[in-house]
DNA sequence: TTACAATTTAGAGTCGACTTGAAGTCAAGC
DNA sequence: GCTTGACTTCAAGTCGACTCTAAATTGTAA
């Protein structure tokens, strides 16, 4: 049983961020102390660490919310739940990851093109400053 | 001599955006009609089109402001200014582009890594849903 | 002449993902 | 009993890049 500060330290997030994630529905903590203070389990920490992993994959909090809609799958397996029962959850997650992967690969293509265009522009300015001022070059420079 | 609306049409920006760019100092238009309305030249349009090109390269408005600090180089060449006098301007621009290119290539490396990690995660969920639940796999799944 | 379109300005609103501030509650130590 | 520190909530502020609103002014056509 951990406090918000301990979870923040373990995950590299701040308590502010953890509360914010709960507010927008990415995390849904149910347990509270009598005082109202949040109580976290080791499962929660694992889930939050996975969340951080997904963030590093460039997923938005909206995508991540959808990804974790049905909570911590590993916890359910450990509690003896049959994997066949979890198949829909797992399928949804692979679907989200697949879709995200496609977006990433599209982004890479765009980035490759941008890099090509930047190099092209660089060549133009280089040529101009070396006085090789062909019309073709000058026409595209401002 | 063009109006803001005409320039917006030619460049694909909106009049709002053009005024905004002027407000934050990316563009510095000096000419005005007696009524106070902005007046744009063909040179201005070329510069704004180049600005849009730099945006497509992923440059921030801050970087672009610095890039265009000394206005329209082509215009100066057309007005007969010696290229040797423009060398500092051109060098500054190639420097900015080179720095930007380095950032882009770093971004591509990061993206490649993210794609690799996403594929890895995808494999883990796939294996789990196919019931090949090795400990190594389960340990990294939530 | 009056209506309408296009422009101007300052300032506010939008997005996502936090980040912080203010004010209040609660448990532990002196 | 009182202070300190950690927690709570709600609301507001931040960032970059727009996007829009409102109110005023100018230019043009019927």
Coordinates of C-alpha atoms (C1' of nucleotides) in Angstrom, one line a residue:
Chain A
X1 CA 0.0 0.0 0.0
X2 CA 1.7 3.1 -1.3
X3 CA 1.1 6.9 -1.1
X4 CA 0.9 9.2 -4.1
X5 CA 4.4 10.5 -3.4
X6 CA 5.9 7.0 -3.3
X7 CA 4.2 6.1 -6.6
X8 CA 5.4 9.4 -8.1
X9 CA 9.0 8.5 -7.1
X10 CA 8.7 4.9 -8.5
X11 CA 7.2 6.0 -11.8
X12 CA 9.0 9.3 -12.4
X13 CA 5.7 11.3 -12.5
X14 CA 4.7 14.0 -10.1
X15 CA 1.8 13.7 -7.6
X16 CA 0.2 16.5 -9.6
X17 CA 0.3 14.4 -12.8
X18 CA -1.0 11.3 -11.1
X19 CA -4.0 13.3 -9.8
X20 CA -4.4 14.9 -13.2
X21 CA -4.5 11.4 -14.9
X22 CA -7.2 10.4 -12.5
X23 CA -9.2 13.5 -13.2
X24 CA -9.2 13.0 -16.9
X25 CA -10.0 9.3 -16.5
X26 CA -6.7 7.7 -17.6
X27 CA -6.3 6.1 -14.2
X28 CA -9.2 5.1 -12.0
X29 CA -8.2 4.6 -8.4
X30 CA -10.9 3.4 -6.2
X31 CA -9.2 2.8 -2.9
X32 CA -8.9 5.7 -0.4
X33 CA -7.9 6.0 3.3
X34 CA -10.4 7.3 5.7
X35 CA -8.7 10.7 5.4
X36 CA -9.5 10.6 1.7
X37 CA -5.8 10.0 0.7
X38 CA -5.3 7.8 -2.3
X39 CA -4.0 4.3 -1.8
X40 CA -1.9 2.5 -4.5
X41 CA -1.0 -1.2 -4.9
X42 CA 2.0 -2.7 -6.7
X43 CA -0.4 -3.6 -9.5
X44 CA -1.2 0.1 -9.9
X45 CA 2.5 0.9 -10.1
X46 CA 3.0 -1.7 -12.8
X47 CA 0.1 -0.3 -14.7
X48 CA 1.4 3.3 -14.4
X49 CA 4.8 2.2 -15.5
X50 CA 3.2 0.6 -18.6
X51 CA 1.3 3.9 -19.1
X52 CA 4.7 5.7 -19.1
X53 CA 5.9 3.2 -21.7
X54 CA 3.0 3.9 -23.9
X55 CA 3.6 7.7 -23.5
X56 CA 7.2 7.0 -24.7
X57 CA 5.7 5.4 -27.8
X58 CA 4.1 8.7 -28.5
X59 CA 0.5 7.7 -27.6
X60 CA -1.9 10.4 -26.6
X61 CA -3.6 10.2 -23.2
X62 CA -6.8 9.6 -25.1
X63 CA -5.4 6.5 -26.8
X64 CA -3.9 5.4 -23.5
X65 CA -7.3 5.8 -21.7
X66 CA -8.8 3.5 -24.3
X67 CA -5.9 1.1 -24.0
X68 CA -6.4 0.7 -20.2
X69 CA -10.2 0.7 -20.4
X70 CA -10.4 -2.7 -18.8
X71 CA -7.7 -2.3 -16.2
X72 CA -4.7 -4.5 -15.4
X73 CA -4.8 -7.7 -17.4
X74 CA -1.8 -9.3 -15.7
X75 CA -3.5 -8.8 -12.3
X76 CA -6.5 -10.7 -13.5
X77 CA -4.3 -13.5 -14.8
X78 CA -2.5 -13.7 -11.5
X79 CA -5.9 -13.9 -9.7
X80 CA -6.5 -17.0 -11.8
X81 CA -8.7 -15.6 -14.5
X82 CA -8.8 -17.7 -17.7
X83 CA -6.8 -16.1 -20.5
X84 CA -9.5 -17.0 -23.0
X85 CA -11.8 -14.7 -21.1
X86 CA -9.3 -11.9 -21.6
X87 CA -9.0 -12.4 -25.4
X88 CA -11.3 -9.4 -26.3
X89 CA -9.2 -7.1 -24.0
X90 CA -6.0 -8.4 -25.6
X91 CA -7.3 -8.1 -29.1
X92 CA -8.4 -4.5 -28.5
X93 CA -5.0 -3.7 -27.2
X94 CA -3.2 -5.2 -30.1
X95 CA -5.6 -3.3 -32.4
X96 CA -4.7 0.0 -30.7
X97 CA -1.0 -0.8 -30.9
X98 CA -1.3 -1.8 -34.6
X99 CA -3.1 1.4 -35.5
X100 CA -0.5 3.4 -33.5
X101 CA 2.3 1.6 -35.3
X102 CA 0.8 2.5 -38.6
X103 CA 0.7 6.2 -37.6
X104 CA 4.3 6.0 -36.4
X105 CA 5.4 4.5 -39.7
X106 CA 3.5 7.2 -41.6
X107 CA 5.2 9.8 -39.4
X108 CA 8.6 8.3 -40.3
X109 CA 7.9 8.6 -44.0
X110 CA 6.9 12.2 -43.5
X111 CA 10.0 12.9 -41.5
X112 CA 12.2 11.3 -44.1
X113 CA 10.7 13.6 -46.7
X114 CA 11.2 16.6 -44.5
X115 CA 14.9 15.6 -44.0
X116 CA 15.3 15.3 -47.8
X117 CA 13.7 18.7 -48.4
X118 CA 15.8 20.3 -45.7
X119 CA 19.0 19.0 -47.3
X120 CA 17.8 20.3 -50.6
X121 CA 17.2 23.8 -49.2
X122 CA 20.6 23.7 -47.5
X123 CA 22.3 22.9 -50.9
X124 CA 20.5 25.9 -52.4
X125 CA 21.7 28.4 -49.8
X126 CA 25.2 26.9 -50.0
X127 CA 25.4 27.3 -53.7
X128 CA 24.1 30.8 -53.6
X129 CA 26.7 31.8 -51.0
X130 CA 29.4 30.3 -53.2
X131 CA 28.2 32.6 -56.0
X132 CA 27.1 29.8 -58.2
X133 CA 23.8 31.7 -58.6
X134 CA 22.0 29.8 -61.3
X135 CA 18.5 31.0 -62.0
X136 CA 17.0 27.7 -60.9
X137 CA 18.6 28.1 -57.5
X138 CA 17.9 31.7 -57.0
X139 CA 14.2 31.3 -58.0
X140 CA 13.6 29.1 -55.0
X141 CA 15.5 31.2 -52.5
X142 CA 14.1 34.1 -50.4
Chain B
X1 CA 0.2 45.5 -54.5
X2 CA -2.0 42.9 -52.7
X3 CA -4.5 42.8 -49.9
X4 CA -4.2 40.5 -46.9
X5 CA -7.0 38.4 -48.3
X6 CA -5.2 37.9 -51.6
X7 CA -2.0 37.0 -49.9
X8 CA -3.9 34.6 -47.7
X9 CA -5.3 32.9 -50.8
X10 CA -1.9 32.7 -52.5
X11 CA -0.1 31.3 -49.5
X12 CA -2.8 29.0 -48.0
X13 CA -2.7 30.9 -44.7
X14 CA -5.6 32.9 -43.2
X15 CA -5.7 36.7 -42.7
X16 CA -5.8 35.9 -39.0
X17 CA -2.5 34.0 -39.2
X18 CA -0.8 36.7 -41.3
X19 CA -1.7 39.3 -38.7
X20 CA -0.6 37.0 -35.9
X21 CA 2.8 36.4 -37.6
X22 CA 3.2 40.2 -37.8
X23 CA 2.2 40.6 -34.1
X24 CA 4.8 38.1 -32.9
X25 CA 7.4 39.5 -35.2
X26 CA 7.9 36.7 -37.8
X27 CA 6.8 39.1 -40.5
X28 CA 7.5 42.8 -40.5
X29 CA 5.3 44.6 -42.9
X30 CA 6.0 48.3 -43.1
X31 CA 3.7 49.6 -45.9
X32 CA 0.1 50.6 -45.2
X33 CA -2.7 52.3 -47.1
X34 CA -4.0 55.6 -45.7
X35 CA -6.8 53.6 -44.2
X36 CA -4.4 51.6 -42.3
X37 CA -4.8 48.4 -44.4
X38 CA -1.7 46.3 -45.0
X39 CA -0.1 46.4 -48.4
X40 CA 1.8 43.3 -49.7
X41 CA 4.3 43.0 -52.6
X42 CA 5.2 40.0 -54.7
X43 CA 8.4 39.8 -52.7
X44 CA 6.4 39.5 -49.5
X45 CA 4.4 36.7 -51.0
X46 CA 7.6 34.8 -52.0
X47 CA 8.9 35.3 -48.5
X48 CA 5.7 34.0 -46.9
X49 CA 5.7 31.0 -49.2
X50 CA 9.3 30.3 -48.1
X51 CA 8.1 30.7 -44.5
X52 CA 5.4 28.0 -45.2
X53 CA 8.1 25.8 -46.6
X54 CA 10.2 26.2 -43.4
X55 CA 7.1 25.4 -41.3
X56 CA 6.7 22.2 -43.4
X57 CA 10.3 21.4 -42.4
X58 CA 9.0 21.4 -38.8
X59 CA 10.7 24.7 -37.8
X60 CA 9.2 26.7 -34.9
X61 CA 8.0 30.2 -35.5
X62 CA 10.9 31.3 -33.2
X63 CA 13.5 29.6 -35.5
X64 CA 11.7 31.0 -38.6
X65 CA 11.8 34.6 -37.1
X66 CA 15.6 34.2 -36.6
X67 CA 15.9 32.8 -40.1
X68 CA 14.2 35.8 -41.7
X69 CA 15.8 38.4 -39.4
X70 CA 17.4 40.2 -42.3
X71 CA 14.4 40.1 -44.7
X72 CA 14.3 38.9 -48.3
X73 CA 17.7 38.1 -49.7
X74 CA 16.6 37.5 -53.2
X75 CA 15.0 40.9 -53.3
X76 CA 18.3 42.5 -52.4
X77 CA 20.1 40.5 -55.1
X78 CA 17.5 41.7 -57.6
X79 CA 18.0 45.2 -56.5
X80 CA 21.7 44.8 -57.4
X81 CA 23.2 44.2 -54.0
X82 CA 26.5 42.4 -54.1
X83 CA 26.3 38.7 -53.0
X84 CA 29.5 39.1 -51.0
X85 CA 27.6 41.6 -48.8
X86 CA 24.9 39.0 -48.1
X87 CA 27.4 36.3 -47.1
X88 CA 26.8 36.7 -43.3
X89 CA 23.0 36.4 -43.9
X90 CA 23.4 33.3 -46.0
X91 CA 25.8 31.8 -43.5
X92 CA 23.4 32.4 -40.7
X93 CA 20.6 30.7 -42.7
X94 CA 22.7 27.7 -43.5
X95 CA 23.7 27.4 -39.9
X96 CA 20.1 27.5 -38.8
X97 CA 19.2 24.9 -41.4
X98 CA 22.1 22.7 -40.4
X99 CA 21.2 22.8 -36.8
X100 CA 17.6 22.0 -37.7
X101 CA 18.7 19.1 -39.8
X102 CA 20.6 17.7 -36.9
X103 CA 17.5 17.9 -34.8
X104 CA 15.4 16.2 -37.5
X105 CA 17.9 13.3 -37.7
X106 CA 17.9 12.9 -34.0
X107 CA 14.1 12.8 -34.1
X108 CA 14.3 10.1 -36.8
X109 CA 16.5 8.0 -34.6
X110 CA 14.1 8.4 -31.7
X111 CA 11.2 7.5 -33.9
X112 CA 12.9 4.4 -35.2
X113 CA 13.5 3.3 -31.6
X114 CA 9.9 4.0 -30.8
X115 CA 8.7 1.9 -33.7
X116 CA 11.0 -0.9 -32.6
X117 CA 9.6 -0.8 -29.1
X118 CA 6.0 -0.7 -30.3
X119 CA 6.6 -3.8 -32.5
X120 CA 8.1 -5.5 -29.5
X121 CA 5.1 -4.7 -27.3
X122 CA 2.8 -5.9 -30.0
X123 CA 4.6 -9.2 -30.2
X124 CA 4.2 -9.6 -26.4
X125 CA 0.4 -9.0 -26.5
X126 CA 0.1 -11.3 -29.5
X127 CA 2.0 -14.1 -27.7
X128 CA -0.1 -13.7 -24.6
X129 CA -3.3 -13.9 -26.5
X130 CA -2.1 -17.0 -28.2
X131 CA -1.6 -18.5 -24.7
X132 CA 2.2 -18.8 -25.1
X133 CA 2.4 -17.2 -21.7
X134 CA 6.0 -17.4 -20.9
X135 CA 7.1 -15.7 -17.7
X136 CA 9.4 -13.4 -19.5
X137 CA 6.5 -12.2 -21.6
X138 CA 3.9 -11.9 -18.9
X139 CA 6.3 -10.0 -16.7
X140 CA 6.3 -7.0 -19.1
X141 CA 2.6 -6.9 -19.7
X142 CA 0.0 -5.1 -17.8
Chain C
dT1 C1' -27.4 57.8 -48.6
dT2 C1' -27.4 53.9 -47.0
dA3 C1' -26.0 49.3 -46.9
dC4 C1' -22.5 45.9 -47.2
dA5 C1' -17.8 44.1 -47.5
dA6 C1' -13.2 44.3 -46.0
dT7 C1' -10.1 45.8 -43.1
dT8 C1' -8.2 47.4 -38.5
dT9 C1' -7.3 46.7 -33.2
dA10 C1' -7.1 44.5 -28.6
dG11 C1' -8.1 40.9 -26.3
dA12 C1' -10.1 36.3 -25.3
dG13 C1' -10.7 31.3 -26.5
dT14 C1' -8.8 26.7 -28.1
dC15 C1' -6.0 22.4 -27.9
dG16 C1' -3.3 18.8 -25.0
dA17 C1' -0.7 17.9 -21.2
dC18 C1' 0.6 19.4 -17.6
dT19 C1' 1.7 22.7 -13.5
dT20 C1' 0.7 25.6 -9.9
dG21 C1' -2.0 28.2 -6.3
dA22 C1' -5.2 28.7 -2.6
dA23 C1' -7.6 26.9 1.0
dG24 C1' -8.8 23.2 3.6
dT25 C1' -8.2 18.4 6.2
dC26 C1' -5.6 15.0 8.8
dA27 C1' -1.9 12.3 11.4
dA28 C1' 2.4 12.6 14.0
dG29 C1' 5.8 14.8 16.9
dC30 C1' 7.1 18.2 20.5
Chain D
dG1 C1' -2.3 22.3 22.1
dC2 C1' 0.2 23.5 18.2
dT3 C1' 3.1 23.2 14.4
dT4 C1' 4.7 20.7 10.4
dG5 C1' 4.2 18.1 6.4
dA6 C1' 1.5 15.4 3.3
dC7 C1' -2.5 15.0 1.5
dT8 C1' -7.1 16.8 -0.5
dT9 C1' -10.1 19.8 -3.9
dC10 C1' -11.2 23.2 -7.4
dA11 C1' -9.7 26.5 -10.3
dA12 C1' -6.5 29.0 -12.8
dG13 C1' -2.0 29.5 -15.3
dT14 C1' 1.5 27.8 -19.0
dC15 C1' 3.2 26.7 -23.6
dG16 C1' 3.0 27.3 -29.0
dA17 C1' 0.4 28.3 -32.8
dC18 C1' -3.3 29.7 -34.0
dT19 C1' -8.5 31.2 -34.3
dC20 C1' -12.0 34.0 -33.4
dT21 C1' -15.0 38.0 -31.3
dA22 C1' -16.3 42.7 -30.9
dA23 C1' -16.2 47.2 -32.0
dA24 C1' -14.5 50.7 -35.0
dT25 C1' -13.3 52.4 -39.5
dT26 C1' -12.9 52.7 -44.5
dG27 C1' -14.2 51.9 -49.4
dT28 C1' -17.5 50.7 -52.9
dA29 C1' -22.0 49.8 -55.2
dA30 C1' -27.1 50.5 -55.7

